Amino acid sequence: MILNKEQQDKVVDLLVAYGLADVNAVKKTYAEVMKSGQPILAALKAKKIATDDCIQHATAIATNTPYVDLRNIRFDKMALLKIPQEVAQRSKTIPLKEKDGMLWVAVLDTSNIQRIDYISTMVKMPVKTVMTSEAGIKNALEQYVADLKDVDRAAKKEEAEKGKSGKAQTITQDSPISKALSSILDYAAKSKASDIHIEPLEKSLVIRCRIDGVLRKTMELPKSIEPALVSRIKIMARLKIDEHRIPQDGQFAVVVNNNEIDLRIATSPVVWGEQVVIRLLDKSGTSMDVEKMGMTGRALKDVISGISRPNGMILTSGPTGSGKSTTLYALIKKIKSDSINIVTLEDPVEYKMDGVNQIQINNDAGLTFASGLRSILRQDPDVVMVGEIRDAETANLAVQAALTGHLVFSTLHTNSAAGILPRLLDMGIEPFLIASTLNTVIGQRLVRRVGERRESYQSNDMETAMIKEIVGDILPKTAGDVPEVSETLGYKGLPVASSNSFTLVKGIETEEQPGGYQGRAGLYETIAIDDDIQKLIVARATSGDIMRVARMKGTVTMRQDGTLKALSGITTMEEVNRVASDLA
């Protein structure tokens, strides 16, 4: 859009007013463009003083033009088909929706009347324009896929292909089945899904994606595509395409939206065909910082203290899919340096880390957690990570490694941090060994984060009573205590315990944040093993007794952590109750 000098100055004023451009850098740039004659907005963009998105949005405000941010939107595939991909790419015009007999489109320049008339003539209806940015246009163009109606007609023509190499593959667009698979993976990657479920029914094939821990139906395909689609996945994962009677496991990597994603494939025969579950491991979208994952306050302090010691064990616990492995990776990243040798045993190796010697478990070849642990202790490690303690033999070896001067990280399947201790006793580990080797135990769950588009409300009587019951004893007693207690616990803006109601937030349901949620955060509880806890372990105390003492010493439980996160606007009480209702 061509702007006059007055309009450009107004855009610059908006950028500075909203803190989107440094005022001193802007003044300096103004002095330079006075000599060169270059437009000020082009100079700000070239010098990276302001981003293209910010400039476009400010331009829309300055010219009183509707603006839409398309950078993180998942588009309705049927809406995109209103304008062919070639035309959309050439004209930088993205169809958004059809409403009241008009097609709404997003463009870079709403003043280009010729282009708008061309689009209107092509779609045979009036066009309403809104402004967007280059990044928004790029995001939309990446989501264009072939019409899946063609897949059903061409599915029977798909021929079996020979296995590909194990290297990362860019799925080609030259066959209907490849287009279908590419579309499914593209949607899952953009949605930050952790799993894709391809489920055959009697008359159709349903695709569901697990987004932020919750399964959502994303599309339904013709039944006739099932054999060819499953065969295509099996070929890429190097599985037997003619074996339909038993489950199979495989893996391969693909490149989606310029990101390499590792895929774990599990097939299984079901009543109406063959089910496929794909686990996506996108290294680019995973935070490996414990602080960003939601660990704060006392929990963070306990963990940092535990990993700072030269030997001992740090154990994490929680149900499947609670982020235990990610926590271990984050802790390893925190201590990783050229001065120590870190060796891991994993099944599977989920994220590859530079500077860490990672070993993949192979049960068929006899490489188990126990046998692998024996082997790596002869490789002069300083730090050992065991993906999971599954049996007494592995538990004993992990304890022996900690006793002999190694720092050991591992996971256990228990409901809480305190539950780790009786679980080790059940595995036959002597209490005095547990007491002398454990540094810190961590319990964790995952809750969905409230999205950026949100609204606040006051808690009702039931919610208020529940909050006071869970965290009333640790909330600030007076307004003067708020800063100190908030800093000590590590949560922002905590309310006073005596409040008649509490301010909570909930997300607004949109396409980018289904259910009002976007992303996940961890709920944590940690127990630092000090002298008092050691005495309880040696005396074979119950997990309840251990947690009572830990709470007296300042441990915040997972349910308390979740409630404090709800009061801080990170999640909702509904989410906390969903994942932690079984906890005290």
Short mmCIF file of N, CA and C in Angstrom, two decimals, residues 173-299:
data_model
loop_
_atom_site.label_atom_id
_atom_site.label_comp_id
_atom_site.label_asym_id
_atom_site.label_seq_id
_atom_site.Cartn_x
_atom_site.Cartn_y
_atom_site.Cartn_z
N GLN A 173 4.50 -34.84 -3.72
CA GLN A 173 3.11 -34.50 -3.98
C GLN A 173 2.61 -35.13 -5.29
N ASP A 174 3.29 -36.20 -5.76
CA ASP A 174 2.95 -36.71 -7.09
C ASP A 174 1.94 -37.85 -7.05
N SER A 175 1.37 -38.19 -5.90
CA SER A 175 0.35 -39.24 -5.85
C SER A 175 -0.72 -38.84 -4.86
N PRO A 176 -1.98 -39.29 -5.09
CA PRO A 176 -3.06 -38.92 -4.18
C PRO A 176 -2.82 -39.38 -2.75
N ILE A 177 -2.26 -40.58 -2.56
CA ILE A 177 -2.03 -41.08 -1.21
C ILE A 177 -0.99 -40.22 -0.50
N SER A 178 0.07 -39.85 -1.23
CA SER A 178 1.09 -38.99 -0.63
C SER A 178 0.50 -37.64 -0.24
N LYS A 179 -0.41 -37.13 -1.08
CA LYS A 179 -1.04 -35.85 -0.77
C LYS A 179 -1.90 -35.97 0.49
N ALA A 180 -2.61 -37.10 0.63
CA ALA A 180 -3.43 -37.30 1.81
C ALA A 180 -2.57 -37.37 3.07
N LEU A 181 -1.49 -38.16 3.01
CA LEU A 181 -0.60 -38.30 4.16
C LEU A 181 0.08 -36.96 4.48
N SER A 182 0.49 -36.25 3.44
CA SER A 182 1.12 -34.95 3.64
C SER A 182 0.16 -33.98 4.33
N SER A 183 -1.11 -34.02 3.91
CA SER A 183 -2.12 -33.15 4.50
C SER A 183 -2.32 -33.45 5.97
N ILE A 184 -2.38 -34.74 6.31
CA ILE A 184 -2.59 -35.16 7.70
C ILE A 184 -1.41 -34.70 8.57
N LEU A 185 -0.19 -34.95 8.08
CA LEU A 185 1.00 -34.58 8.85
C LEU A 185 1.14 -33.06 8.97
N ASP A 186 0.78 -32.35 7.89
CA ASP A 186 0.86 -30.90 7.90
C ASP A 186 -0.07 -30.31 8.96
N TYR A 187 -1.30 -30.83 8.99
CA TYR A 187 -2.27 -30.33 9.99
C TYR A 187 -1.79 -30.64 11.40
N ALA A 188 -1.29 -31.87 11.60
CA ALA A 188 -0.84 -32.27 12.94
C ALA A 188 0.35 -31.42 13.39
N ALA A 189 1.29 -31.14 12.46
CA ALA A 189 2.47 -30.34 12.82
C ALA A 189 2.07 -28.93 13.18
N LYS A 190 1.17 -28.31 12.40
CA LYS A 190 0.75 -26.94 12.68
C LYS A 190 -0.08 -26.85 13.96
N SER A 191 -0.78 -27.95 14.28
CA SER A 191 -1.60 -27.98 15.50
C SER A 191 -0.78 -28.33 16.73
N LYS A 192 0.53 -28.65 16.50
CA LYS A 192 1.42 -29.10 17.58
C LYS A 192 0.86 -30.34 18.26
N ALA A 193 0.32 -31.26 17.44
CA ALA A 193 -0.22 -32.51 17.96
C ALA A 193 0.92 -33.44 18.35
N SER A 194 0.69 -34.25 19.38
CA SER A 194 1.69 -35.22 19.81
C SER A 194 1.47 -36.58 19.17
N ASP A 195 0.23 -36.87 18.76
CA ASP A 195 -0.09 -38.17 18.16
C ASP A 195 -1.15 -38.01 17.09
N ILE A 196 -1.08 -38.89 16.09
CA ILE A 196 -2.13 -39.00 15.07
C ILE A 196 -2.71 -40.40 15.15
N HIS A 197 -4.03 -40.51 15.24
CA HIS A 197 -4.71 -41.82 15.25
C HIS A 197 -5.45 -41.98 13.92
N ILE A 198 -5.10 -43.01 13.18
CA ILE A 198 -5.79 -43.34 11.93
C ILE A 198 -6.62 -44.57 12.23
N GLU A 199 -7.95 -44.40 12.32
CA GLU A 199 -8.83 -45.44 12.86
C GLU A 199 -9.87 -45.87 11.83
N PRO A 200 -9.85 -47.15 11.41
CA PRO A 200 -10.84 -47.63 10.44
C PRO A 200 -12.18 -47.93 11.11
N LEU A 201 -13.25 -47.44 10.53
CA LEU A 201 -14.60 -47.79 10.95
C LEU A 201 -15.23 -48.65 9.85
N GLU A 202 -16.49 -49.02 10.02
CA GLU A 202 -17.12 -49.92 9.04
C GLU A 202 -17.20 -49.29 7.66
N LYS A 203 -17.51 -47.98 7.61
CA LYS A 203 -17.74 -47.35 6.32
C LYS A 203 -16.87 -46.12 6.07
N SER A 204 -15.92 -45.84 6.94
CA SER A 204 -15.07 -44.66 6.74
C SER A 204 -13.76 -44.84 7.49
N LEU A 205 -12.89 -43.86 7.32
CA LEU A 205 -11.58 -43.85 8.00
C LEU A 205 -11.49 -42.52 8.75
N VAL A 206 -11.38 -42.59 10.07
CA VAL A 206 -11.39 -41.38 10.89
C VAL A 206 -9.96 -41.04 11.29
N ILE A 207 -9.62 -39.75 11.19
CA ILE A 207 -8.31 -39.25 11.63
C ILE A 207 -8.53 -38.39 12.87
N ARG A 208 -7.84 -38.74 13.96
CA ARG A 208 -7.90 -37.94 15.19
C ARG A 208 -6.50 -37.54 15.60
N CYS A 209 -6.37 -36.33 16.13
CA CYS A 209 -5.07 -35.82 16.58
C CYS A 209 -5.15 -35.50 18.08
N ARG A 210 -4.08 -35.86 18.80
CA ARG A 210 -4.01 -35.51 20.22
C ARG A 210 -3.31 -34.16 20.34
N ILE A 211 -4.09 -33.13 20.65
CA ILE A 211 -3.58 -31.76 20.76
C ILE A 211 -3.67 -31.33 22.21
N ASP A 212 -2.53 -30.95 22.77
CA ASP A 212 -2.47 -30.56 24.19
C ASP A 212 -3.06 -31.64 25.09
N GLY A 213 -2.80 -32.90 24.74
CA GLY A 213 -3.20 -34.02 25.59
C GLY A 213 -4.61 -34.52 25.39
N VAL A 214 -5.39 -33.88 24.50
CA VAL A 214 -6.79 -34.27 24.28
C VAL A 214 -6.99 -34.66 22.82
N LEU A 215 -7.61 -35.82 22.58
CA LEU A 215 -7.86 -36.27 21.21
C LEU A 215 -8.99 -35.47 20.57
N ARG A 216 -8.78 -35.07 19.29
CA ARG A 216 -9.80 -34.32 18.55
C ARG A 216 -9.93 -34.91 17.16
N LYS A 217 -11.16 -35.12 16.71
CA LYS A 217 -11.40 -35.61 15.35
C LYS A 217 -11.10 -34.49 14.37
N THR A 218 -10.23 -34.78 13.38
CA THR A 218 -9.84 -33.73 12.45
C THR A 218 -10.39 -33.93 11.04
N MET A 219 -10.56 -35.17 10.63
CA MET A 219 -11.13 -35.40 9.29
C MET A 219 -11.66 -36.82 9.18
N GLU A 220 -12.53 -37.04 8.21
CA GLU A 220 -13.07 -38.36 7.92
C GLU A 220 -12.90 -38.63 6.43
N LEU A 221 -12.23 -39.75 6.09
CA LEU A 221 -11.89 -40.05 4.71
C LEU A 221 -12.69 -41.26 4.21
N PRO A 222 -12.75 -41.43 2.90
CA PRO A 222 -13.45 -42.60 2.35
C PRO A 222 -12.79 -43.90 2.81
N LYS A 223 -13.61 -44.93 3.02
CA LYS A 223 -13.10 -46.23 3.47
C LYS A 223 -12.11 -46.82 2.48
N SER A 224 -12.32 -46.56 1.18
CA SER A 224 -11.49 -47.19 0.15
C SER A 224 -10.03 -46.72 0.18
N ILE A 225 -9.75 -45.59 0.88
CA ILE A 225 -8.37 -45.10 0.94
C ILE A 225 -7.53 -45.86 1.96
N GLU A 226 -8.19 -46.57 2.89
CA GLU A 226 -7.49 -47.18 4.02
C GLU A 226 -6.32 -48.09 3.61
N PRO A 227 -6.52 -49.11 2.73
CA PRO A 227 -5.40 -50.02 2.42
C PRO A 227 -4.19 -49.29 1.85
N ALA A 228 -4.45 -48.35 0.91
CA ALA A 228 -3.32 -47.66 0.28
C ALA A 228 -2.62 -46.73 1.26
N LEU A 229 -3.38 -46.04 2.12
CA LEU A 229 -2.77 -45.11 3.07
C LEU A 229 -1.94 -45.87 4.11
N VAL A 230 -2.48 -46.96 4.63
CA VAL A 230 -1.74 -47.75 5.62
C VAL A 230 -0.49 -48.35 4.99
N SER A 231 -0.62 -48.83 3.73
CA SER A 231 0.55 -49.40 3.04
C SER A 231 1.63 -48.35 2.84
N ARG A 232 1.22 -47.13 2.48
CA ARG A 232 2.18 -46.04 2.28
C ARG A 232 2.97 -45.77 3.56
N ILE A 233 2.25 -45.72 4.69
CA ILE A 233 2.92 -45.48 5.97
C ILE A 233 3.85 -46.63 6.30
N LYS A 234 3.40 -47.87 6.06
CA LYS A 234 4.24 -49.04 6.35
C LYS A 234 5.51 -49.04 5.51
N ILE A 235 5.39 -48.68 4.24
CA ILE A 235 6.57 -48.63 3.36
C ILE A 235 7.59 -47.64 3.90
N MET A 236 7.12 -46.46 4.29
CA MET A 236 8.04 -45.43 4.78
C MET A 236 8.67 -45.83 6.11
N ALA A 237 7.94 -46.63 6.91
CA ALA A 237 8.46 -47.06 8.22
C ALA A 237 9.18 -48.40 8.13
N ARG A 238 9.34 -48.94 6.90
CA ARG A 238 10.02 -50.20 6.67
C ARG A 238 9.36 -51.36 7.41
N LEU A 239 8.04 -51.39 7.35
CA LEU A 239 7.28 -52.49 7.94
C LEU A 239 6.80 -53.43 6.83
N LYS A 240 6.32 -54.59 7.21
CA LYS A 240 5.82 -55.57 6.23
C LYS A 240 4.42 -55.16 5.80
N ILE A 241 4.29 -54.83 4.50
CA ILE A 241 2.98 -54.34 4.04
C ILE A 241 1.97 -55.47 3.88
N ASP A 242 2.44 -56.73 3.83
CA ASP A 242 1.52 -57.85 3.66
C ASP A 242 1.17 -58.52 4.99
N GLU A 243 1.64 -57.95 6.10
CA GLU A 243 1.34 -58.51 7.43
C GLU A 243 0.26 -57.69 8.10
N HIS A 244 -0.93 -58.30 8.24
CA HIS A 244 -2.07 -57.59 8.82
C HIS A 244 -2.59 -58.27 10.09
N ARG A 245 -1.94 -59.35 10.53
CA ARG A 245 -2.48 -60.13 11.65
C ARG A 245 -1.91 -59.74 13.00
N ILE A 246 -0.72 -59.16 13.01
CA ILE A 246 -0.05 -58.83 14.27
C ILE A 246 0.37 -57.36 14.29
N PRO A 247 0.53 -56.78 15.48
CA PRO A 247 1.00 -55.38 15.56
C PRO A 247 2.44 -55.25 15.06
N GLN A 248 2.77 -54.08 14.51
CA GLN A 248 4.13 -53.80 14.08
C GLN A 248 4.54 -52.39 14.56
N ASP A 249 5.84 -52.22 14.80
CA ASP A 249 6.37 -50.92 15.21
C ASP A 249 7.47 -50.50 14.25
N GLY A 250 7.53 -49.22 13.94
CA GLY A 250 8.59 -48.70 13.07
C GLY A 250 8.78 -47.22 13.28
N GLN A 251 9.61 -46.62 12.47
CA GLN A 251 9.87 -45.19 12.59
C GLN A 251 10.44 -44.65 11.29
N PHE A 252 10.25 -43.37 11.07
CA PHE A 252 10.91 -42.65 9.98
C PHE A 252 10.82 -41.17 10.28
N ALA A 253 11.46 -40.37 9.48
CA ALA A 253 11.45 -38.92 9.68
C ALA A 253 10.95 -38.25 8.41
N VAL A 254 10.24 -37.15 8.57
CA VAL A 254 9.76 -36.37 7.43
C VAL A 254 10.09 -34.90 7.67
N VAL A 255 10.02 -34.13 6.60
CA VAL A 255 10.19 -32.67 6.71
C VAL A 255 8.84 -32.04 6.42
N VAL A 256 8.29 -31.36 7.41
CA VAL A 256 7.01 -30.67 7.26
C VAL A 256 7.23 -29.21 7.63
N ASN A 257 6.87 -28.31 6.69
CA ASN A 257 7.06 -26.87 6.92
C ASN A 257 8.49 -26.53 7.32
N ASN A 258 9.45 -27.17 6.64
CA ASN A 258 10.89 -26.94 6.86
C ASN A 258 11.38 -27.40 8.23
N ASN A 259 10.56 -28.15 8.96
CA ASN A 259 10.98 -28.73 10.24
C ASN A 259 11.08 -30.24 10.11
N GLU A 260 12.20 -30.80 10.58
CA GLU A 260 12.33 -32.26 10.57
C GLU A 260 11.60 -32.82 11.78
N ILE A 261 10.71 -33.78 11.53
CA ILE A 261 9.91 -34.38 12.59
C ILE A 261 10.15 -35.88 12.59
N ASP A 262 10.54 -36.43 13.74
CA ASP A 262 10.67 -37.87 13.89
C ASP A 262 9.30 -38.46 14.16
N LEU A 263 9.00 -39.57 13.47
CA LEU A 263 7.71 -40.22 13.63
C LEU A 263 7.91 -41.64 14.16
N ARG A 264 7.15 -42.02 15.17
CA ARG A 264 7.13 -43.39 15.67
C ARG A 264 5.80 -44.00 15.24
N ILE A 265 5.86 -45.13 14.56
CA ILE A 265 4.67 -45.75 13.98
C ILE A 265 4.31 -47.02 14.74
N ALA A 266 3.03 -47.19 15.08
CA ALA A 266 2.54 -48.42 15.69
C ALA A 266 1.27 -48.83 14.96
N THR A 267 1.28 -50.01 14.33
CA THR A 267 0.09 -50.52 13.65
C THR A 267 -0.48 -51.68 14.44
N SER A 268 -1.81 -51.87 14.34
CA SER A 268 -2.46 -52.94 15.08
C SER A 268 -3.74 -53.35 14.38
N PRO A 269 -4.00 -54.66 14.25
CA PRO A 269 -5.26 -55.10 13.64
C PRO A 269 -6.44 -54.82 14.56
N VAL A 270 -7.51 -54.24 14.02
CA VAL A 270 -8.74 -54.01 14.77
C VAL A 270 -9.89 -54.60 13.97
N VAL A 271 -11.11 -54.48 14.49
CA VAL A 271 -12.27 -55.16 13.89
C VAL A 271 -12.48 -54.76 12.43
N TRP A 272 -12.36 -53.46 12.13
CA TRP A 272 -12.70 -52.98 10.79
C TRP A 272 -11.48 -52.72 9.92
N GLY A 273 -10.32 -53.24 10.27
CA GLY A 273 -9.14 -53.03 9.43
C GLY A 273 -7.87 -52.97 10.26
N GLU A 274 -7.03 -51.97 9.96
CA GLU A 274 -5.75 -51.84 10.65
C GLU A 274 -5.59 -50.41 11.16
N GLN A 275 -5.42 -50.28 12.45
CA GLN A 275 -5.25 -48.96 13.06
C GLN A 275 -3.78 -48.57 13.04
N VAL A 276 -3.53 -47.27 12.82
CA VAL A 276 -2.16 -46.74 12.85
C VAL A 276 -2.12 -45.58 13.84
N VAL A 277 -1.16 -45.60 14.75
CA VAL A 277 -0.94 -44.48 15.65
C VAL A 277 0.46 -43.94 15.39
N ILE A 278 0.55 -42.65 15.11
CA ILE A 278 1.82 -42.00 14.78
C ILE A 278 2.17 -41.02 15.90
N ARG A 279 3.32 -41.20 16.52
CA ARG A 279 3.81 -40.26 17.54
C ARG A 279 4.74 -39.26 16.85
N LEU A 280 4.46 -37.96 17.02
CA LEU A 280 5.27 -36.92 16.40
C LEU A 280 6.24 -36.34 17.41
N LEU A 281 7.49 -36.28 17.06
CA LEU A 281 8.51 -35.69 17.91
C LEU A 281 9.15 -34.54 17.16
N ASP A 282 8.60 -33.35 17.36
CA ASP A 282 9.07 -32.14 16.67
C ASP A 282 10.05 -31.41 17.57
N LYS A 283 11.35 -31.53 17.26
CA LYS A 283 12.38 -30.95 18.12
C LYS A 283 12.30 -29.43 18.17
N SER A 284 11.81 -28.83 17.08
CA SER A 284 11.81 -27.36 17.02
C SER A 284 10.76 -26.75 17.93
N GLY A 285 9.72 -27.50 18.27
CA GLY A 285 8.63 -26.90 19.03
C GLY A 285 8.62 -27.27 20.49
N THR A 286 9.68 -27.88 20.99
CA THR A 286 9.72 -28.34 22.36
C THR A 286 10.67 -27.50 23.20
N SER A 287 10.14 -26.94 24.28
CA SER A 287 11.00 -26.17 25.18
C SER A 287 11.79 -27.12 26.05
N MET A 288 13.09 -26.89 26.18
CA MET A 288 13.94 -27.71 27.02
C MET A 288 14.45 -26.91 28.22
N ASP A 289 13.64 -25.97 28.70
CA ASP A 289 13.99 -25.18 29.88
C ASP A 289 12.95 -25.46 30.96
N VAL A 290 13.42 -25.89 32.14
CA VAL A 290 12.47 -26.24 33.19
C VAL A 290 11.64 -25.04 33.61
N GLU A 291 12.22 -23.84 33.56
CA GLU A 291 11.46 -22.65 33.94
C GLU A 291 10.30 -22.42 32.98
N LYS A 292 10.56 -22.57 31.67
CA LYS A 292 9.50 -22.35 30.67
C LYS A 292 8.45 -23.45 30.73
N MET A 293 8.83 -24.62 31.24
CA MET A 293 7.87 -25.72 31.35
C MET A 293 6.92 -25.55 32.52
N GLY A 294 7.20 -24.59 33.41
CA GLY A 294 6.28 -24.31 34.52
C GLY A 294 6.84 -24.58 35.89
N MET A 295 8.10 -25.03 35.99
CA MET A 295 8.68 -25.29 37.31
C MET A 295 9.13 -23.96 37.92
N THR A 296 8.77 -23.75 39.18
CA THR A 296 9.04 -22.46 39.78
C THR A 296 9.20 -22.60 41.29
N GLY A 297 9.60 -21.53 41.96
CA GLY A 297 9.62 -21.48 43.41
C GLY A 297 10.42 -22.58 44.07
N ARG A 298 9.80 -23.20 45.10
CA ARG A 298 10.46 -24.24 45.90
C ARG A 298 10.84 -25.44 45.03
N ALA A 299 9.95 -25.83 44.10
CA ALA A 299 10.23 -26.98 43.25
C ALA A 299 11.50 -26.76 42.44
#
